[in-house]
């Protein structure tokens, strides 16, 4: 009978540990999702765009084009700077109303 009680106790402790880990991860991912959701809603609300994957992808592409313009400016390439700036502004102005 003692071995049954021992294994029952081990099972309870193992189950409690697994439950704690699952609850902790659930809390972590829930708060992480809430933070990401708030960030995306704030960003899209400030820019006046929809909070869709497509809009966010176009936003990232436009910002990447402006980043390429800054890099071209640092390389002292005026034609590339103007080209990337115009493309980035066109993409972002198409997205932001």
Short mmCIF file of N, CA and C in Angstrom, two decimals:
data_model
loop_
_atom_site.label_atom_id
_atom_site.label_comp_id
_atom_site.label_asym_id
_atom_site.label_seq_id
_atom_site.Cartn_x
_atom_site.Cartn_y
_atom_site.Cartn_z
N UNK A 1 0.81 -1.20 0.00
CA UNK A 1 0.00 0.00 0.00
C UNK A 1 0.86 1.26 0.00
N UNK A 2 2.03 1.17 0.59
CA UNK A 2 2.87 2.36 0.64
C UNK A 2 3.35 2.77 -0.74
N UNK A 3 3.59 1.79 -1.61
CA UNK A 3 4.05 2.13 -2.95
C UNK A 3 2.95 2.82 -3.74
N UNK A 4 1.68 2.44 -3.51
CA UNK A 4 0.59 3.13 -4.19
C UNK A 4 0.48 4.57 -3.73
N UNK A 5 0.63 4.79 -2.45
CA UNK A 5 0.58 6.16 -1.93
C UNK A 5 1.75 6.98 -2.44
N UNK A 6 2.92 6.35 -2.54
CA UNK A 6 4.09 7.05 -3.04
C UNK A 6 3.89 7.47 -4.50
N UNK A 7 3.42 6.55 -5.33
CA UNK A 7 3.21 6.88 -6.73
C UNK A 7 2.05 7.86 -6.92
N UNK A 8 1.06 7.76 -6.06
CA UNK A 8 -0.04 8.73 -6.09
C UNK A 8 0.48 10.13 -5.77
N UNK A 9 1.34 10.21 -4.76
CA UNK A 9 1.92 11.49 -4.36
C UNK A 9 2.81 12.05 -5.48
N UNK A 10 3.63 11.18 -6.09
CA UNK A 10 4.50 11.61 -7.19
C UNK A 10 3.64 12.09 -8.37
N UNK A 11 2.57 11.36 -8.66
CA UNK A 11 1.68 11.77 -9.75
C UNK A 11 1.02 13.12 -9.48
N UNK A 12 0.59 13.34 -8.23
CA UNK A 12 -0.01 14.63 -7.88
C UNK A 12 1.00 15.77 -8.03
N UNK A 13 2.21 15.55 -7.55
CA UNK A 13 3.24 16.60 -7.63
C UNK A 13 3.63 16.88 -9.08
N UNK A 14 3.76 15.83 -9.88
CA UNK A 14 4.09 16.01 -11.29
C UNK A 14 2.95 16.72 -12.02
N UNK A 15 1.72 16.34 -11.72
CA UNK A 15 0.57 17.01 -12.32
C UNK A 15 0.49 18.47 -11.92
N UNK A 16 0.78 18.77 -10.64
CA UNK A 16 0.76 20.16 -10.18
C UNK A 16 1.86 20.97 -10.86
N UNK A 17 3.03 20.36 -11.06
CA UNK A 17 4.12 21.07 -11.74
C UNK A 17 3.77 21.34 -13.19
N UNK A 18 3.20 20.35 -13.86
CA UNK A 18 2.80 20.55 -15.26
C UNK A 18 1.71 21.61 -15.34
N UNK A 19 0.76 21.57 -14.42
CA UNK A 19 -0.32 22.56 -14.41
C UNK A 19 0.24 23.97 -14.20
N UNK A 20 1.23 24.11 -13.30
CA UNK A 20 1.85 25.41 -13.06
C UNK A 20 2.54 25.92 -14.32
N UNK A 21 3.27 25.05 -15.00
CA UNK A 21 3.97 25.45 -16.23
C UNK A 21 2.98 25.88 -17.30
N UNK A 22 1.91 25.11 -17.47
CA UNK A 22 0.90 25.44 -18.48
C UNK A 22 0.21 26.76 -18.14
N UNK A 23 -0.13 26.97 -16.87
CA UNK A 23 -0.77 28.23 -16.47
C UNK A 23 0.17 29.42 -16.66
N UNK A 24 1.46 29.23 -16.34
CA UNK A 24 2.43 30.31 -16.51
C UNK A 24 2.60 30.67 -17.99
N UNK A 25 2.72 29.66 -18.84
CA UNK A 25 2.85 29.92 -20.27
C UNK A 25 1.59 30.55 -20.84
N UNK A 26 0.44 30.10 -20.37
CA UNK A 26 -0.82 30.69 -20.82
C UNK A 26 -0.89 32.16 -20.45
N UNK A 27 -0.51 32.48 -19.22
CA UNK A 27 -0.51 33.88 -18.77
C UNK A 27 0.48 34.70 -19.60
N UNK A 28 1.67 34.15 -19.85
CA UNK A 28 2.69 34.86 -20.61
C UNK A 28 2.22 35.16 -22.03
N UNK A 29 1.69 34.15 -22.71
CA UNK A 29 1.26 34.35 -24.09
C UNK A 29 0.02 35.22 -24.17
N UNK A 30 -0.85 35.15 -23.17
CA UNK A 30 -2.03 36.01 -23.15
C UNK A 30 -1.62 37.47 -23.01
N UNK A 31 -0.68 37.76 -22.12
CA UNK A 31 -0.20 39.13 -21.96
C UNK A 31 0.60 39.59 -23.17
N UNK A 32 1.35 38.69 -23.76
CA UNK A 32 2.12 39.04 -24.96
C UNK A 32 1.18 39.36 -26.11
N UNK A 33 0.13 38.55 -26.27
CA UNK A 33 -0.86 38.81 -27.31
C UNK A 33 -1.55 40.15 -27.07
N UNK A 34 -1.89 40.44 -25.81
CA UNK A 34 -2.53 41.70 -25.49
C UNK A 34 -1.64 42.89 -25.80
N UNK A 35 -0.35 42.76 -25.50
CA UNK A 35 0.58 43.85 -25.79
C UNK A 35 0.74 44.06 -27.29
N UNK A 36 0.87 42.97 -28.03
CA UNK A 36 1.01 43.08 -29.49
C UNK A 36 -0.25 43.66 -30.10
N UNK A 37 -1.41 43.20 -29.62
CA UNK A 37 -2.69 43.70 -30.14
C UNK A 37 -2.84 45.19 -29.86
N UNK A 38 -2.48 45.63 -28.65
CA UNK A 38 -2.57 47.05 -28.32
C UNK A 38 -1.61 47.88 -29.17
N UNK A 39 -0.40 47.36 -29.39
CA UNK A 39 0.57 48.07 -30.21
C UNK A 39 0.07 48.22 -31.64
N UNK A 40 -0.44 47.14 -32.21
CA UNK A 40 -0.92 47.19 -33.60
C UNK A 40 -2.12 48.12 -33.72
N UNK A 41 -3.04 48.06 -32.77
CA UNK A 41 -4.21 48.95 -32.82
C UNK A 41 -3.80 50.42 -32.66
N UNK A 42 -2.84 50.69 -31.79
CA UNK A 42 -2.36 52.06 -31.63
C UNK A 42 -1.65 52.57 -32.87
N UNK A 43 -0.80 51.73 -33.44
CA UNK A 43 -0.06 52.10 -34.65
C UNK A 43 -1.01 52.35 -35.82
N UNK A 44 -1.92 51.42 -36.04
CA UNK A 44 -2.84 51.57 -37.17
C UNK A 44 -3.83 52.71 -36.93
N UNK A 45 -4.22 52.93 -35.68
CA UNK A 45 -5.11 54.05 -35.39
C UNK A 45 -4.44 55.39 -35.62
N UNK A 46 -3.17 55.50 -35.23
CA UNK A 46 -2.44 56.76 -35.43
C UNK A 46 -2.19 57.04 -36.90
N UNK A 47 -1.98 55.99 -37.69
CA UNK A 47 -1.72 56.17 -39.11
C UNK A 47 -2.99 56.24 -39.94
N UNK A 48 -4.10 55.81 -39.37
CA UNK A 48 -5.36 55.83 -40.11
C UNK A 48 -5.47 54.72 -41.13
N UNK A 49 -4.90 53.57 -40.82
CA UNK A 49 -4.98 52.43 -41.74
C UNK A 49 -5.71 51.28 -41.06
N UNK A 50 -6.09 50.28 -41.85
CA UNK A 50 -6.74 49.10 -41.30
C UNK A 50 -5.72 48.22 -40.59
N UNK A 51 -6.19 47.48 -39.61
CA UNK A 51 -5.31 46.59 -38.86
C UNK A 51 -5.29 45.20 -39.49
N UNK A 52 -4.99 45.14 -40.77
CA UNK A 52 -4.93 43.84 -41.45
C UNK A 52 -3.47 43.49 -41.75
N UNK A 53 -3.25 42.23 -42.01
CA UNK A 53 -1.89 41.77 -42.33
C UNK A 53 -1.38 42.44 -43.60
N UNK A 54 -2.26 42.61 -44.58
CA UNK A 54 -1.87 43.24 -45.85
C UNK A 54 -1.42 44.68 -45.62
N UNK A 55 -2.17 45.44 -44.83
CA UNK A 55 -1.81 46.83 -44.56
C UNK A 55 -0.49 46.92 -43.81
N UNK A 56 -0.30 46.04 -42.84
CA UNK A 56 0.94 46.06 -42.08
C UNK A 56 2.13 45.64 -42.94
N UNK A 57 1.90 44.71 -43.86
CA UNK A 57 2.96 44.30 -44.78
C UNK A 57 3.37 45.45 -45.71
N UNK A 58 2.38 46.17 -46.24
CA UNK A 58 2.67 47.32 -47.10
C UNK A 58 3.39 48.41 -46.29
N UNK A 59 3.00 48.59 -45.03
CA UNK A 59 3.67 49.56 -44.17
C UNK A 59 5.13 49.19 -43.98
N UNK A 60 5.41 47.94 -43.73
CA UNK A 60 6.79 47.48 -43.55
C UNK A 60 7.59 47.67 -44.84
N UNK A 61 6.98 47.39 -45.98
CA UNK A 61 7.67 47.58 -47.27
C UNK A 61 7.99 49.06 -47.49
N UNK A 62 7.04 49.94 -47.19
CA UNK A 62 7.28 51.37 -47.36
C UNK A 62 8.37 51.90 -46.45
N UNK A 63 8.36 51.45 -45.19
CA UNK A 63 9.41 51.87 -44.26
C UNK A 63 10.76 51.30 -44.68
N UNK A 64 10.77 50.09 -45.21
CA UNK A 64 12.02 49.51 -45.70
C UNK A 64 12.57 50.31 -46.88
N UNK A 65 11.69 50.82 -47.73
CA UNK A 65 12.14 51.66 -48.84
C UNK A 65 12.74 52.97 -48.33
N UNK A 66 12.13 53.55 -47.32
CA UNK A 66 12.71 54.77 -46.74
C UNK A 66 14.04 54.47 -46.05
N UNK A 67 14.15 53.32 -45.44
CA UNK A 67 15.42 52.91 -44.84
C UNK A 67 16.49 52.73 -45.91
N UNK A 68 16.11 52.17 -47.04
CA UNK A 68 17.05 52.03 -48.16
C UNK A 68 17.48 53.41 -48.67
N UNK A 69 16.57 54.37 -48.62
CA UNK A 69 16.92 55.73 -49.04
C UNK A 69 17.96 56.34 -48.10
N UNK A 70 17.79 56.11 -46.81
CA UNK A 70 18.77 56.63 -45.84
C UNK A 70 20.11 55.95 -46.04
N UNK A 71 20.11 54.65 -46.29
CA UNK A 71 21.37 53.95 -46.54
C UNK A 71 22.04 54.46 -47.82
N UNK A 72 21.25 54.75 -48.85
CA UNK A 72 21.82 55.29 -50.09
C UNK A 72 22.38 56.68 -49.84
N UNK A 73 21.73 57.44 -48.99
CA UNK A 73 22.23 58.77 -48.64
C UNK A 73 23.57 58.66 -47.92
N UNK A 74 23.70 57.69 -47.04
CA UNK A 74 24.97 57.50 -46.32
C UNK A 74 26.08 57.03 -47.26
N UNK A 75 25.72 56.33 -48.33
CA UNK A 75 26.72 55.90 -49.32
C UNK A 75 27.02 57.00 -50.33
N UNK A 76 26.37 58.12 -50.18
CA UNK A 76 26.52 59.27 -51.09
C UNK A 76 26.14 58.90 -52.51
N UNK A 77 24.95 58.30 -52.63
CA UNK A 77 24.40 57.93 -53.94
C UNK A 77 23.11 58.73 -54.12
N UNK A 78 23.20 59.94 -54.69
CA UNK A 78 22.02 60.81 -54.74
C UNK A 78 20.89 60.27 -55.61
N UNK A 79 21.20 59.60 -56.70
CA UNK A 79 20.14 59.07 -57.56
C UNK A 79 19.37 57.97 -56.84
N UNK A 80 20.09 57.07 -56.20
CA UNK A 80 19.43 56.00 -55.45
C UNK A 80 18.64 56.56 -54.27
N UNK A 81 19.17 57.61 -53.64
CA UNK A 81 18.46 58.24 -52.52
C UNK A 81 17.12 58.79 -52.98
N UNK A 82 17.14 59.52 -54.08
CA UNK A 82 15.89 60.10 -54.60
C UNK A 82 14.93 59.00 -55.04
N UNK A 83 15.44 57.99 -55.71
CA UNK A 83 14.60 56.89 -56.18
C UNK A 83 13.92 56.16 -55.02
N UNK A 84 14.69 55.76 -54.01
CA UNK A 84 14.11 55.05 -52.87
C UNK A 84 13.17 55.94 -52.07
N UNK A 85 13.49 57.23 -51.95
CA UNK A 85 12.61 58.14 -51.22
C UNK A 85 11.27 58.29 -51.94
N UNK A 86 11.31 58.49 -53.24
CA UNK A 86 10.07 58.64 -54.00
C UNK A 86 9.24 57.36 -53.94
N UNK A 87 9.87 56.21 -54.11
CA UNK A 87 9.13 54.94 -54.03
C UNK A 87 8.53 54.73 -52.64
N UNK A 88 9.30 55.01 -51.60
CA UNK A 88 8.79 54.85 -50.24
C UNK A 88 7.64 55.77 -49.94
N UNK A 89 7.74 57.02 -50.38
CA UNK A 89 6.66 57.98 -50.15
C UNK A 89 5.41 57.60 -50.94
N UNK A 90 5.59 57.11 -52.15
CA UNK A 90 4.43 56.68 -52.95
C UNK A 90 3.71 55.52 -52.27
N UNK A 91 4.46 54.54 -51.82
CA UNK A 91 3.84 53.38 -51.16
C UNK A 91 3.14 53.80 -49.87
N UNK A 92 3.79 54.62 -49.06
CA UNK A 92 3.19 55.03 -47.80
C UNK A 92 2.02 55.98 -48.00
N UNK A 93 2.08 56.85 -49.00
CA UNK A 93 0.95 57.75 -49.24
C UNK A 93 -0.24 56.99 -49.82
N UNK A 94 0.03 55.89 -50.53
CA UNK A 94 -1.06 55.05 -51.03
C UNK A 94 -1.75 54.35 -49.86
N UNK A 95 -0.98 54.01 -48.84
CA UNK A 95 -1.52 53.29 -47.70
C UNK A 95 -2.21 54.22 -46.71
N UNK A 96 -1.60 55.33 -46.41
CA UNK A 96 -2.11 56.25 -45.38
C UNK A 96 -2.98 57.29 -46.04
N UNK A 97 -4.20 57.40 -45.55
CA UNK A 97 -5.14 58.37 -46.13
C UNK A 97 -5.18 59.62 -45.30
#
